[in-house]
JSON list of C-alpha atoms in Angstrom, two decimals:
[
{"chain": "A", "resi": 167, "resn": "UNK", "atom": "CA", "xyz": [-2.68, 22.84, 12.79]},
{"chain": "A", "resi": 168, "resn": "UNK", "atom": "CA", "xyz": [-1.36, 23.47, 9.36]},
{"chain": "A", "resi": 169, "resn": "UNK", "atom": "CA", "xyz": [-2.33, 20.45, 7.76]},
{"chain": "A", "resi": 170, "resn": "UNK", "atom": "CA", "xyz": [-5.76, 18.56, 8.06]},
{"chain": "A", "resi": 171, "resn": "UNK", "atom": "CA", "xyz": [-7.47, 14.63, 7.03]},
{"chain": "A", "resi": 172, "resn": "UNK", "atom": "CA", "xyz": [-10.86, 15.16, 5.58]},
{"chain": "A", "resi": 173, "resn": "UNK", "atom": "CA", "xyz": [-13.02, 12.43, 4.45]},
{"chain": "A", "resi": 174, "resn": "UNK", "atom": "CA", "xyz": [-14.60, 13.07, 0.75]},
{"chain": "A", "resi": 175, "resn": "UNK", "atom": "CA", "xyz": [-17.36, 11.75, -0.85]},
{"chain": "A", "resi": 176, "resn": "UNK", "atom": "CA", "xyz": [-17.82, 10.95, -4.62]},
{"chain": "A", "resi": 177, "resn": "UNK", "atom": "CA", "xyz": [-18.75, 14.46, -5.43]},
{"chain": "A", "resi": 178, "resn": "UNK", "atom": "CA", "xyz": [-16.65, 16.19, -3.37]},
{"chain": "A", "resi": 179, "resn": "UNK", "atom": "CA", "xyz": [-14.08, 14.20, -4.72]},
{"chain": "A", "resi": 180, "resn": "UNK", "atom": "CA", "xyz": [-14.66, 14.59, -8.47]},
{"chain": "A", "resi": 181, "resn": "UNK", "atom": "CA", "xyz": [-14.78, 18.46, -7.92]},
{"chain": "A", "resi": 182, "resn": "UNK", "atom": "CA", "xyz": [-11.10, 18.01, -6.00]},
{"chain": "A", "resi": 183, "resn": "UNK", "atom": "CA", "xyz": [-9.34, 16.24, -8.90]},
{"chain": "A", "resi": 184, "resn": "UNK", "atom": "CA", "xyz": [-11.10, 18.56, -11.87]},
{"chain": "A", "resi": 185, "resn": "UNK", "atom": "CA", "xyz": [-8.63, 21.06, -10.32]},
{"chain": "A", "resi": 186, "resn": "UNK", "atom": "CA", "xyz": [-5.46, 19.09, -11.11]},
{"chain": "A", "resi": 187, "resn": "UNK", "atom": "CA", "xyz": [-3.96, 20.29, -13.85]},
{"chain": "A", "resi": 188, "resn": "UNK", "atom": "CA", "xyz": [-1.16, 17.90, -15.54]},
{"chain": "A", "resi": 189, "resn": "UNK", "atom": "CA", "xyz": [-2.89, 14.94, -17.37]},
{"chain": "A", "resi": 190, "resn": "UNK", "atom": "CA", "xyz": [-1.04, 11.94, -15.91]},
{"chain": "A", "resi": 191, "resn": "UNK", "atom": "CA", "xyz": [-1.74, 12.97, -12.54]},
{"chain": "A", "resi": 192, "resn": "UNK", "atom": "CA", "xyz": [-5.80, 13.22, -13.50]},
{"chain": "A", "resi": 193, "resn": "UNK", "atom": "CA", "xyz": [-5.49, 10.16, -15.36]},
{"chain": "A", "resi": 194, "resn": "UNK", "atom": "CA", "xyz": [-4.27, 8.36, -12.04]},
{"chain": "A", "resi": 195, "resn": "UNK", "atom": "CA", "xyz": [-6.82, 9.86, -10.05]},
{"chain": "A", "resi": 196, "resn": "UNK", "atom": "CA", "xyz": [-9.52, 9.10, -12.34]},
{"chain": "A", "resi": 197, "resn": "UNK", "atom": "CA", "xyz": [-8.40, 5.33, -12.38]},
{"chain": "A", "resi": 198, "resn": "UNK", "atom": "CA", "xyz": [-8.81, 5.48, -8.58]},
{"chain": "A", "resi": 199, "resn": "UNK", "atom": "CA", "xyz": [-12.03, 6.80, -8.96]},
{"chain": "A", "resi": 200, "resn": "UNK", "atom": "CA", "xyz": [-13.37, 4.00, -11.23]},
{"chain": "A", "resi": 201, "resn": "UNK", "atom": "CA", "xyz": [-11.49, 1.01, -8.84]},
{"chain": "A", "resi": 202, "resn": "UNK", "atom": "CA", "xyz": [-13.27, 2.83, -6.08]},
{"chain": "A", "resi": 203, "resn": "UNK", "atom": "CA", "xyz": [-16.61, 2.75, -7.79]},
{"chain": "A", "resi": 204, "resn": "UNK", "atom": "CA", "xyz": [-16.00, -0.72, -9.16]},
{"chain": "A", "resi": 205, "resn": "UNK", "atom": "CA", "xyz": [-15.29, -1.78, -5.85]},
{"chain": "A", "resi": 206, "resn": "UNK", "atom": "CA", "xyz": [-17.00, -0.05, -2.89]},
{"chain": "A", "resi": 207, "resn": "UNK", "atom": "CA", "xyz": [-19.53, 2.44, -4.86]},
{"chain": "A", "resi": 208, "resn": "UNK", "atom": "CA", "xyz": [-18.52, 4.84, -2.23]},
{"chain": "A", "resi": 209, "resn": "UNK", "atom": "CA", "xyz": [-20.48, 2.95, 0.68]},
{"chain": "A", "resi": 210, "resn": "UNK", "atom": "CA", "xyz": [-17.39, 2.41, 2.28]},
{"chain": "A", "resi": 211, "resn": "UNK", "atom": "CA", "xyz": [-15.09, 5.00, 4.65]},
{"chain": "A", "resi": 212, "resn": "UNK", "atom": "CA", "xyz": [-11.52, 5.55, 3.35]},
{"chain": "A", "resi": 213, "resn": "UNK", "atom": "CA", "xyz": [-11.33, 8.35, 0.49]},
{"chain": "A", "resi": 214, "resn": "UNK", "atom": "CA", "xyz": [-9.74, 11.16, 1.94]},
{"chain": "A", "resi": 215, "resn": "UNK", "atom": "CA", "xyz": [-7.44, 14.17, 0.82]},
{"chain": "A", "resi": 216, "resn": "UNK", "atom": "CA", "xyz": [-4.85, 15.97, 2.78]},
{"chain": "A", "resi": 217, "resn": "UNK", "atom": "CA", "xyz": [-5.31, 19.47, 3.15]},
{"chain": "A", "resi": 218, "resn": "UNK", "atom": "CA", "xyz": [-3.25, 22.40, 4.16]},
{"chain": "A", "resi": 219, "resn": "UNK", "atom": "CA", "xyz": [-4.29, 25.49, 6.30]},
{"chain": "A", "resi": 220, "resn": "UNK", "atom": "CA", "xyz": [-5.99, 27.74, 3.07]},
{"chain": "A", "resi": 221, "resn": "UNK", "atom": "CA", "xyz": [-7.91, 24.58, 2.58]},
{"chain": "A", "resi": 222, "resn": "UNK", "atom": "CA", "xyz": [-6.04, 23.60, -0.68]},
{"chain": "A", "resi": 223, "resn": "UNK", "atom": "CA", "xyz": [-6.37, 19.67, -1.70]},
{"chain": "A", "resi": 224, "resn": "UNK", "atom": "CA", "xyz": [-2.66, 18.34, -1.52]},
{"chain": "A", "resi": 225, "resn": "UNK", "atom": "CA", "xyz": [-2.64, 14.56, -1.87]},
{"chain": "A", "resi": 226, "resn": "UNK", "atom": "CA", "xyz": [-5.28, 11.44, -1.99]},
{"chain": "A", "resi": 227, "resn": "UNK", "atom": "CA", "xyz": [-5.79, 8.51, -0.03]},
{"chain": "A", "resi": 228, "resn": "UNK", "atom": "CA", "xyz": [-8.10, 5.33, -0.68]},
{"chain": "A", "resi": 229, "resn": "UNK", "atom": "CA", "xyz": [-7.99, 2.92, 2.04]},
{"chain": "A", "resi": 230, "resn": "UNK", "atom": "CA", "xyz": [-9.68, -0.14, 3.66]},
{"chain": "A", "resi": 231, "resn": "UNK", "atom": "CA", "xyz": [-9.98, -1.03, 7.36]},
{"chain": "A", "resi": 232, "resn": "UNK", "atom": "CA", "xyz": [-11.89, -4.27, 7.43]},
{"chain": "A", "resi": 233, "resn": "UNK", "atom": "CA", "xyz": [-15.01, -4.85, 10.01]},
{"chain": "A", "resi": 234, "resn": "UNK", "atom": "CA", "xyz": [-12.66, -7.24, 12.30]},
{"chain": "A", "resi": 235, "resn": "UNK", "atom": "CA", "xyz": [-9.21, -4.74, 12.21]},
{"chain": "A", "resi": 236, "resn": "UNK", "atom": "CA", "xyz": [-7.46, -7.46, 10.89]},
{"chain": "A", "resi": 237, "resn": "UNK", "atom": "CA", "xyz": [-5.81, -5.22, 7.87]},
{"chain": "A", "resi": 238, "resn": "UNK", "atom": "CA", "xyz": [-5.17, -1.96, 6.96]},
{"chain": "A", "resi": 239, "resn": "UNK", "atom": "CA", "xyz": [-5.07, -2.21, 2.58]},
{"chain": "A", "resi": 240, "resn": "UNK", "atom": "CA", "xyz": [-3.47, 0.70, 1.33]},
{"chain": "A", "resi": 241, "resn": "UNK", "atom": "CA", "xyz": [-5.52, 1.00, -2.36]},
{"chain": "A", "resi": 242, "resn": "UNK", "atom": "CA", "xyz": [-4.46, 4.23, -4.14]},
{"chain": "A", "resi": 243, "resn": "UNK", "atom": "CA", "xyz": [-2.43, 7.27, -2.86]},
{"chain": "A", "resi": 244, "resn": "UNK", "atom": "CA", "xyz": [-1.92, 10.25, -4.96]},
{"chain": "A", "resi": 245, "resn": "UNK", "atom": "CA", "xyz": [0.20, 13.85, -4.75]},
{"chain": "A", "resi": 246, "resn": "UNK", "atom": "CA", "xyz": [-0.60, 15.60, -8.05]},
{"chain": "A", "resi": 247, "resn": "UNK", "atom": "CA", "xyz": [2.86, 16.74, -9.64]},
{"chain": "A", "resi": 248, "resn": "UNK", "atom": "CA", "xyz": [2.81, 20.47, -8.71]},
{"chain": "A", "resi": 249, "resn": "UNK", "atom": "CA", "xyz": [2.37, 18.79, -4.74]},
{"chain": "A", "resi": 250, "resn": "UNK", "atom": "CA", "xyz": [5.25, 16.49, -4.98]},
{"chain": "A", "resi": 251, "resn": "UNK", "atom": "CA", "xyz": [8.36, 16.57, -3.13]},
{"chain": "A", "resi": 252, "resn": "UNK", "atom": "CA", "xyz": [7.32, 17.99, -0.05]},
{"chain": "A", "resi": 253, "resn": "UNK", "atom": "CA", "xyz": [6.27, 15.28, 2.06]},
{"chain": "A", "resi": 254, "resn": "UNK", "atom": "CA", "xyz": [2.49, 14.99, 1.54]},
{"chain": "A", "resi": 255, "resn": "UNK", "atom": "CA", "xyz": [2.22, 11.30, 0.83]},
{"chain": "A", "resi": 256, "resn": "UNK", "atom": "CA", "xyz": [4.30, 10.39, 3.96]},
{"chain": "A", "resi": 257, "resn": "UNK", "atom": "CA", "xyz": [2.47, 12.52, 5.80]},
{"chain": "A", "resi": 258, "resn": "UNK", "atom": "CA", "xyz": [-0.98, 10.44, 5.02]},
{"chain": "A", "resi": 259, "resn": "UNK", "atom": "CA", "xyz": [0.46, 7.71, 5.24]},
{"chain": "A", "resi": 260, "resn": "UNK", "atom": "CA", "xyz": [1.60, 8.47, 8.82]},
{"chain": "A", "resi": 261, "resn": "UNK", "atom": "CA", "xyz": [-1.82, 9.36, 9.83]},
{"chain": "A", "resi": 262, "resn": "UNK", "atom": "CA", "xyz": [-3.52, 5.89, 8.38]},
{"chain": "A", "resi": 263, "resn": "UNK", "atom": "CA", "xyz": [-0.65, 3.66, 10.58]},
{"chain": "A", "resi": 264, "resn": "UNK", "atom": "CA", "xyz": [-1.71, 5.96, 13.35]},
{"chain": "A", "resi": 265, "resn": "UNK", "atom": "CA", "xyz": [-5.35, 5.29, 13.18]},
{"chain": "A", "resi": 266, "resn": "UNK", "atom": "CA", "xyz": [-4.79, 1.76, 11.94]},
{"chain": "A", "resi": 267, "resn": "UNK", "atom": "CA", "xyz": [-2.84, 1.83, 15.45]},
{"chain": "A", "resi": 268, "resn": "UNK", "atom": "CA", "xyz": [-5.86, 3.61, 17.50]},
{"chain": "A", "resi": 269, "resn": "UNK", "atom": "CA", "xyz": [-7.78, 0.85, 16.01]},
{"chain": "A", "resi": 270, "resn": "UNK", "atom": "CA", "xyz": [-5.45, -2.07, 17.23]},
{"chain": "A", "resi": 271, "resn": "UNK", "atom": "CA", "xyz": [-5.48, -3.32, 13.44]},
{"chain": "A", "resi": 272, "resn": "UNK", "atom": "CA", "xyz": [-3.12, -6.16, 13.35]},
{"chain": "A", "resi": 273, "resn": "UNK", "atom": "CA", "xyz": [-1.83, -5.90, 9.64]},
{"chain": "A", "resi": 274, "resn": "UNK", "atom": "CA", "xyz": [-1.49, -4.10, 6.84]},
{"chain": "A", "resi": 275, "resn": "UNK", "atom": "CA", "xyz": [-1.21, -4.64, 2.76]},
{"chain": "A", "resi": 276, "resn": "UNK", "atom": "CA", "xyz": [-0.37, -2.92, 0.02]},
{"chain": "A", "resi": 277, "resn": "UNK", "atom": "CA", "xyz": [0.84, -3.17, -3.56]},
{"chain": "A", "resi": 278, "resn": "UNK", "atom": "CA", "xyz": [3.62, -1.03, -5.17]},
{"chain": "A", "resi": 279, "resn": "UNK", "atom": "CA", "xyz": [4.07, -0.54, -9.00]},
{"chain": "A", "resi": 280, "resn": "UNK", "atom": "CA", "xyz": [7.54, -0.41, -10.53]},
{"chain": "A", "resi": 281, "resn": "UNK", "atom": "CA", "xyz": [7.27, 3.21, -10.57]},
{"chain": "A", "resi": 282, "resn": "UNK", "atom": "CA", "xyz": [7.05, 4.25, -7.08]},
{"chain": "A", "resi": 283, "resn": "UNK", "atom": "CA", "xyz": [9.57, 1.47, -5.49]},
{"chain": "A", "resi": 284, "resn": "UNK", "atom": "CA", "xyz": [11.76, 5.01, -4.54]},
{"chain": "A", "resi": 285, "resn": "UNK", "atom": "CA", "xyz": [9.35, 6.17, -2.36]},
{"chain": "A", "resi": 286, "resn": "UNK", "atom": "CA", "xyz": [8.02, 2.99, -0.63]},
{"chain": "A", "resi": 287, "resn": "UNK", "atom": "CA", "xyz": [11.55, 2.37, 0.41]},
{"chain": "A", "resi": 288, "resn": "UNK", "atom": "CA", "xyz": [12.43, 5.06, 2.11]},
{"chain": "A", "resi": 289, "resn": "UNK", "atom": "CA", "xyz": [10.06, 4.31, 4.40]},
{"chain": "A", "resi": 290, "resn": "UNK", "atom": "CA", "xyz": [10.86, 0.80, 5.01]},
{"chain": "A", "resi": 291, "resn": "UNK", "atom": "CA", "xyz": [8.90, -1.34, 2.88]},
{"chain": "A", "resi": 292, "resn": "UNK", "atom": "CA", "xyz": [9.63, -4.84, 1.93]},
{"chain": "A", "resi": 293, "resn": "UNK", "atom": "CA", "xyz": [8.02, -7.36, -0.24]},
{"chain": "A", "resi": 294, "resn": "UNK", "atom": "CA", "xyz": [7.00, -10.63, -0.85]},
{"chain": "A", "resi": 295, "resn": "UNK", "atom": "CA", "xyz": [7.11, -11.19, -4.51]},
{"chain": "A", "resi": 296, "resn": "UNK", "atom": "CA", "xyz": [5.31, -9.94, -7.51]},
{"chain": "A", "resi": 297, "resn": "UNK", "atom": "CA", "xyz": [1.13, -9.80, -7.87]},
{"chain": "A", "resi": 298, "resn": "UNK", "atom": "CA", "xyz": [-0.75, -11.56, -10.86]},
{"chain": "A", "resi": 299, "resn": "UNK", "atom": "CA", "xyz": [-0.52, -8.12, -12.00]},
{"chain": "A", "resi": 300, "resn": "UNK", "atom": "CA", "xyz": [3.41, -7.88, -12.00]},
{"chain": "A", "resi": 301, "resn": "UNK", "atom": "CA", "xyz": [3.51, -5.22, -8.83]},
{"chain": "A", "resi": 302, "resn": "UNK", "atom": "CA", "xyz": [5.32, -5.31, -5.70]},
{"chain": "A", "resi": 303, "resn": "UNK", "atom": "CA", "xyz": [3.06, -7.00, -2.75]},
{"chain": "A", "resi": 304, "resn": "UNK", "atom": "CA", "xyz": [3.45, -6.56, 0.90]},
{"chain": "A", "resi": 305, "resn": "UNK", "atom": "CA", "xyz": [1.92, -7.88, 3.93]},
{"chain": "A", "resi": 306, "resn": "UNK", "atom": "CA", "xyz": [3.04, -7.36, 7.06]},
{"chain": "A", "resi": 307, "resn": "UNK", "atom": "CA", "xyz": [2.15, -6.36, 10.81]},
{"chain": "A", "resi": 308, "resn": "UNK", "atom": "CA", "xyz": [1.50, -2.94, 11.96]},
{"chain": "A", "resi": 309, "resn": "UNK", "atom": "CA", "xyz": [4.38, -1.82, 13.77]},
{"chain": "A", "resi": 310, "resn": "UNK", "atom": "CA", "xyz": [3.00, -0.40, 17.30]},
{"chain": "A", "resi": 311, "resn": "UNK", "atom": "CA", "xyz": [5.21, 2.58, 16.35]},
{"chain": "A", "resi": 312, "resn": "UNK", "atom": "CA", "xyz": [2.92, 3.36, 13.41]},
{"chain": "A", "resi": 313, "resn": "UNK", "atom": "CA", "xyz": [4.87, 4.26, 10.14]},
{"chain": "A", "resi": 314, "resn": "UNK", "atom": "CA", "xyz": [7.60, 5.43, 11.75]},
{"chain": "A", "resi": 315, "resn": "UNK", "atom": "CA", "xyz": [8.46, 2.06, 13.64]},
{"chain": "A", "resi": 316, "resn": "UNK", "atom": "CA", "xyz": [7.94, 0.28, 9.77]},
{"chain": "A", "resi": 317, "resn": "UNK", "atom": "CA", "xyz": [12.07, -0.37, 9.00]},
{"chain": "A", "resi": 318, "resn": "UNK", "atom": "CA", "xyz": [13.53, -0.58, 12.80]},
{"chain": "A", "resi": 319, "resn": "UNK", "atom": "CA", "xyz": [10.66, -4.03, 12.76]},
{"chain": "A", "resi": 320, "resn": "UNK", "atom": "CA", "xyz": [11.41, -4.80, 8.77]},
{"chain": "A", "resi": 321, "resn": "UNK", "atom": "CA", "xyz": [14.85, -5.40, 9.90]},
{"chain": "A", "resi": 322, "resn": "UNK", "atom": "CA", "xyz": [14.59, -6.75, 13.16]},
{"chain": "A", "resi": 323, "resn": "UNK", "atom": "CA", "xyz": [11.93, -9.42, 13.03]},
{"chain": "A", "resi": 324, "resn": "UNK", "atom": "CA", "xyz": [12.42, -12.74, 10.95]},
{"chain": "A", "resi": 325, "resn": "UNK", "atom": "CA", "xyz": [10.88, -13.44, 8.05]},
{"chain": "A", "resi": 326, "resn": "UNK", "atom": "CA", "xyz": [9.14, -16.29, 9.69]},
{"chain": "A", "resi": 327, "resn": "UNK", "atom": "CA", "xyz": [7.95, -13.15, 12.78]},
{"chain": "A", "resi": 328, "resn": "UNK", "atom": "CA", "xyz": [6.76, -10.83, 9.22]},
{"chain": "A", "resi": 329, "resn": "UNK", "atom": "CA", "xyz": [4.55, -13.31, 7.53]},
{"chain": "A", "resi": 330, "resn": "UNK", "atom": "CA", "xyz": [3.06, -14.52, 10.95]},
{"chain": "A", "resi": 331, "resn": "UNK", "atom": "CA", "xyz": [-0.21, -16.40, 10.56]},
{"chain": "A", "resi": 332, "resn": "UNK", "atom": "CA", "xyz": [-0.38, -14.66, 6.52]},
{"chain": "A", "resi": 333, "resn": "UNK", "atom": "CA", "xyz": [2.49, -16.77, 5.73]},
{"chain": "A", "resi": 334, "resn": "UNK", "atom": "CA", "xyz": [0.11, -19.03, 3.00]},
{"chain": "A", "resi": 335, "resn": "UNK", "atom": "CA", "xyz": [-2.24, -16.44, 1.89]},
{"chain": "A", "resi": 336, "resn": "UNK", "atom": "CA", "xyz": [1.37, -14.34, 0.99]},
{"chain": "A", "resi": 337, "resn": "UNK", "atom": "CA", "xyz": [2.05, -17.63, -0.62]},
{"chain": "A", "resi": 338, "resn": "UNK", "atom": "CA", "xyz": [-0.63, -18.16, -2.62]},
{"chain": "A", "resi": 339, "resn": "UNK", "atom": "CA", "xyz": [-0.42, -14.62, -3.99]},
{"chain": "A", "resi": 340, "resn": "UNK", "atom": "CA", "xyz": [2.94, -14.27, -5.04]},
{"chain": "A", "resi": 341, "resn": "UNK", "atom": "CA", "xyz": [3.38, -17.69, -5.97]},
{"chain": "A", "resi": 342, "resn": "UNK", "atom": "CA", "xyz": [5.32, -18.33, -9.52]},
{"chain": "A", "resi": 343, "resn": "UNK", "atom": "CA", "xyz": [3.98, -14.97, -10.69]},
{"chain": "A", "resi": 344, "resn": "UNK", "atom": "CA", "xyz": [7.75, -14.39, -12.24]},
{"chain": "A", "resi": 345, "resn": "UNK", "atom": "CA", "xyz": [8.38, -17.04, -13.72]},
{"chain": "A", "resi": 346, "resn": "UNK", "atom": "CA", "xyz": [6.45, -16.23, -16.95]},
{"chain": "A", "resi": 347, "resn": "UNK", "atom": "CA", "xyz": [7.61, -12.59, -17.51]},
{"chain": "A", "resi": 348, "resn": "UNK", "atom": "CA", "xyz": [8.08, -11.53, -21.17]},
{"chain": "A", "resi": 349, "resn": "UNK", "atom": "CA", "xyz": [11.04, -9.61, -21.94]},
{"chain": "A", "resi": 350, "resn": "UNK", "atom": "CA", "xyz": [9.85, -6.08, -20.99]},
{"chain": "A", "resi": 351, "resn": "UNK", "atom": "CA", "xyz": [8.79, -6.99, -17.74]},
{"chain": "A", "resi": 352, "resn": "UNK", "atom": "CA", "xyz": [11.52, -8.83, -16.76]},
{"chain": "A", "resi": 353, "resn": "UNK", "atom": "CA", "xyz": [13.59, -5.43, -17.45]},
{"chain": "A", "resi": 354, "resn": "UNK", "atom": "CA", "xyz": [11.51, -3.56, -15.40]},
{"chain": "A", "resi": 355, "resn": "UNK", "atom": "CA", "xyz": [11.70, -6.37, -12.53]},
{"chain": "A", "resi": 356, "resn": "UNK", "atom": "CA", "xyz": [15.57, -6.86, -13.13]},
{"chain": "A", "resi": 357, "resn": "UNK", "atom": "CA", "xyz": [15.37, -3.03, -12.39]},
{"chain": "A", "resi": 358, "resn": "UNK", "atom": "CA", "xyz": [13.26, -3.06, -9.51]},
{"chain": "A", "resi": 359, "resn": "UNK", "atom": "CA", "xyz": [15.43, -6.20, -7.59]},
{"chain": "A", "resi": 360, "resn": "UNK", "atom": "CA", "xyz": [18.53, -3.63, -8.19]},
{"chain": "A", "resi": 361, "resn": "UNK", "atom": "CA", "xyz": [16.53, -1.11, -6.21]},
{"chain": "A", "resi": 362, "resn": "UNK", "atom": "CA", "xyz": [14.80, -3.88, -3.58]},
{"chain": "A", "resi": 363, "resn": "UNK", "atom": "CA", "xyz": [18.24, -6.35, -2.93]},
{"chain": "A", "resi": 364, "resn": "UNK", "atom": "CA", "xyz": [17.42, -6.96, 0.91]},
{"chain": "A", "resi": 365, "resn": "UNK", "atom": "CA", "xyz": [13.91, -5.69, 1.03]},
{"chain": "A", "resi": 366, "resn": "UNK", "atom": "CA", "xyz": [13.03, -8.12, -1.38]},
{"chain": "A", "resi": 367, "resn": "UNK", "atom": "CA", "xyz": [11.82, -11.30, 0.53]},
{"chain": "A", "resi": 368, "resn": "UNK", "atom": "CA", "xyz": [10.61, -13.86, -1.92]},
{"chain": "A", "resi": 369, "resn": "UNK", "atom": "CA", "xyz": [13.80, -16.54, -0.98]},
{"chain": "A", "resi": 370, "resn": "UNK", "atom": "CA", "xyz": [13.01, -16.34, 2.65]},
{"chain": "A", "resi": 371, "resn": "UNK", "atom": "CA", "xyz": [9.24, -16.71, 1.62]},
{"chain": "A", "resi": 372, "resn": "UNK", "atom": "CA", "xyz": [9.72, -20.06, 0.32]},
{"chain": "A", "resi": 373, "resn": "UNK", "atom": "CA", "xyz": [12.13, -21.37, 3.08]},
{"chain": "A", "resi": 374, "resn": "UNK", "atom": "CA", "xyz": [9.20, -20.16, 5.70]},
{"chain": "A", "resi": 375, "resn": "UNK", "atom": "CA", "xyz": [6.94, -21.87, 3.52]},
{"chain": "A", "resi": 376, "resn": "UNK", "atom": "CA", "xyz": [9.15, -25.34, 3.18]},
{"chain": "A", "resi": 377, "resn": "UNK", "atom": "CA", "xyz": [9.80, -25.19, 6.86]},
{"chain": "A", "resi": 378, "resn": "UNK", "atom": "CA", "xyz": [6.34, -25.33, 7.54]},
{"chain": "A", "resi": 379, "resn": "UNK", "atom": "CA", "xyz": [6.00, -28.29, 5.51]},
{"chain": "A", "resi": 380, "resn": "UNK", "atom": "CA", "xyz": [8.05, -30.29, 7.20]},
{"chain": "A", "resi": 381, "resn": "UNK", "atom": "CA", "xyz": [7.06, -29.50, 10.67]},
{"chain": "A", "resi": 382, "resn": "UNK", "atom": "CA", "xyz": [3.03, -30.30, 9.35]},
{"chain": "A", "resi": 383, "resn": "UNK", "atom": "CA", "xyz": [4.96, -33.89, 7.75]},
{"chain": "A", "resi": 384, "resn": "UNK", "atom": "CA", "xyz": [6.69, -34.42, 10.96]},
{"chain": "A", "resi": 385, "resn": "UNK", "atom": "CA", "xyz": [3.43, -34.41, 13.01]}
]
């Protein structure tokens, strides 16, 4: 098998990333050191690096399964720039929807900065609206196809059938988090809803959300 999944731990993962060589791909990975430190001190499972067959480190993954397999988060992924463009990041990503998948985990999140949008899309994802934090947020099912099955059930399913029982907590995290944008951010959103158009779900958030209103009123 050419390419391998190996779980790191802190060490082993600090010695990985002193090897990569451009500074704003070391400064990412050491920011996903110190969110993984800040918020699982490396007690948790879900730091690994893709490898190929000489054993070289290729890209990074931090993820989260919870103890009742009710999400998959997707935290930080990483292909220093001499790795990119050759499919690395897709190729961990297809391995966590296959385990999340194995595991019967019923959803996954994830947040997307301005920055990668490109990427995310091409596989399929769609958002809700923007976090506290101005990034993209998504929420949805795991499709039983793993990543692959991602944009047949983006654009199949309602948005009522996406949001499923999240449909509040989505709510409550998106909720008015654009409507206070100062004028450099809402450039960079203007730019990202030119990328997004249909795969940006924030209208069809609200009429789930107004619909379920009235049926609760009408009870």
């Amino acid at each position: 098998m050419p390419y391998r999944v190996i779980d790191v731990n802190r060490k082993e993962y600090l010695d990985s990333i002193a090897q990569i060589g451009d500074a704003k791909s070391r400064g990412f990975a050491d920011q996903a050191l110190r969110w993984w430190d800040r918020h699982y001190s490396w007690n948790a499972e879900g730091s690994v690096i893709l490898t190929d067959e000489t054993g070289e480190h290729l890209c990074y993954l931090f993820y989260k399964i919870d103890r009742y397999r009710e999400y998959l988060t997707i935290h930080n992924l990483l292909t220093p720039l001499c790795h990119r463009r050759h499919g690395y990041a897709m190729m961990l990503l297809q391995w966590v929807f296959e385990l999340a998948v194995h595991l019967h985990v019923r959803r996954f999140k994830a947040v997307c900065v301005p920055q990668s949008l490109d990427f995310y899309l091409s596989l399929g994802f769609c958002y809700w609206g923007l976090t506290p934090t101005r990034d993209y947020y998504c929420n949805l099912p795991v499709p039983a196809e793993g990543l692959d099955g991602l944009r047949e059930m983006v654009e199949s399913a309602s948005a009522e059938t996406l949001a499923g029982p999240a449909l509040q907590s989505i709510h409550d995290r998106v909720a008015d988090n654009d409507a206070a944008l100062d004028m450099a951010q809402q450039d960079l959103h203007d730019a990202g809803l030119a990328k997004l158009q249909g795969a940006y779900m924030q209208t069809e958030l609200i009429a789930c959300m107004e619909e379920a209103e009235e049926k609760k009123t009408a009870r």
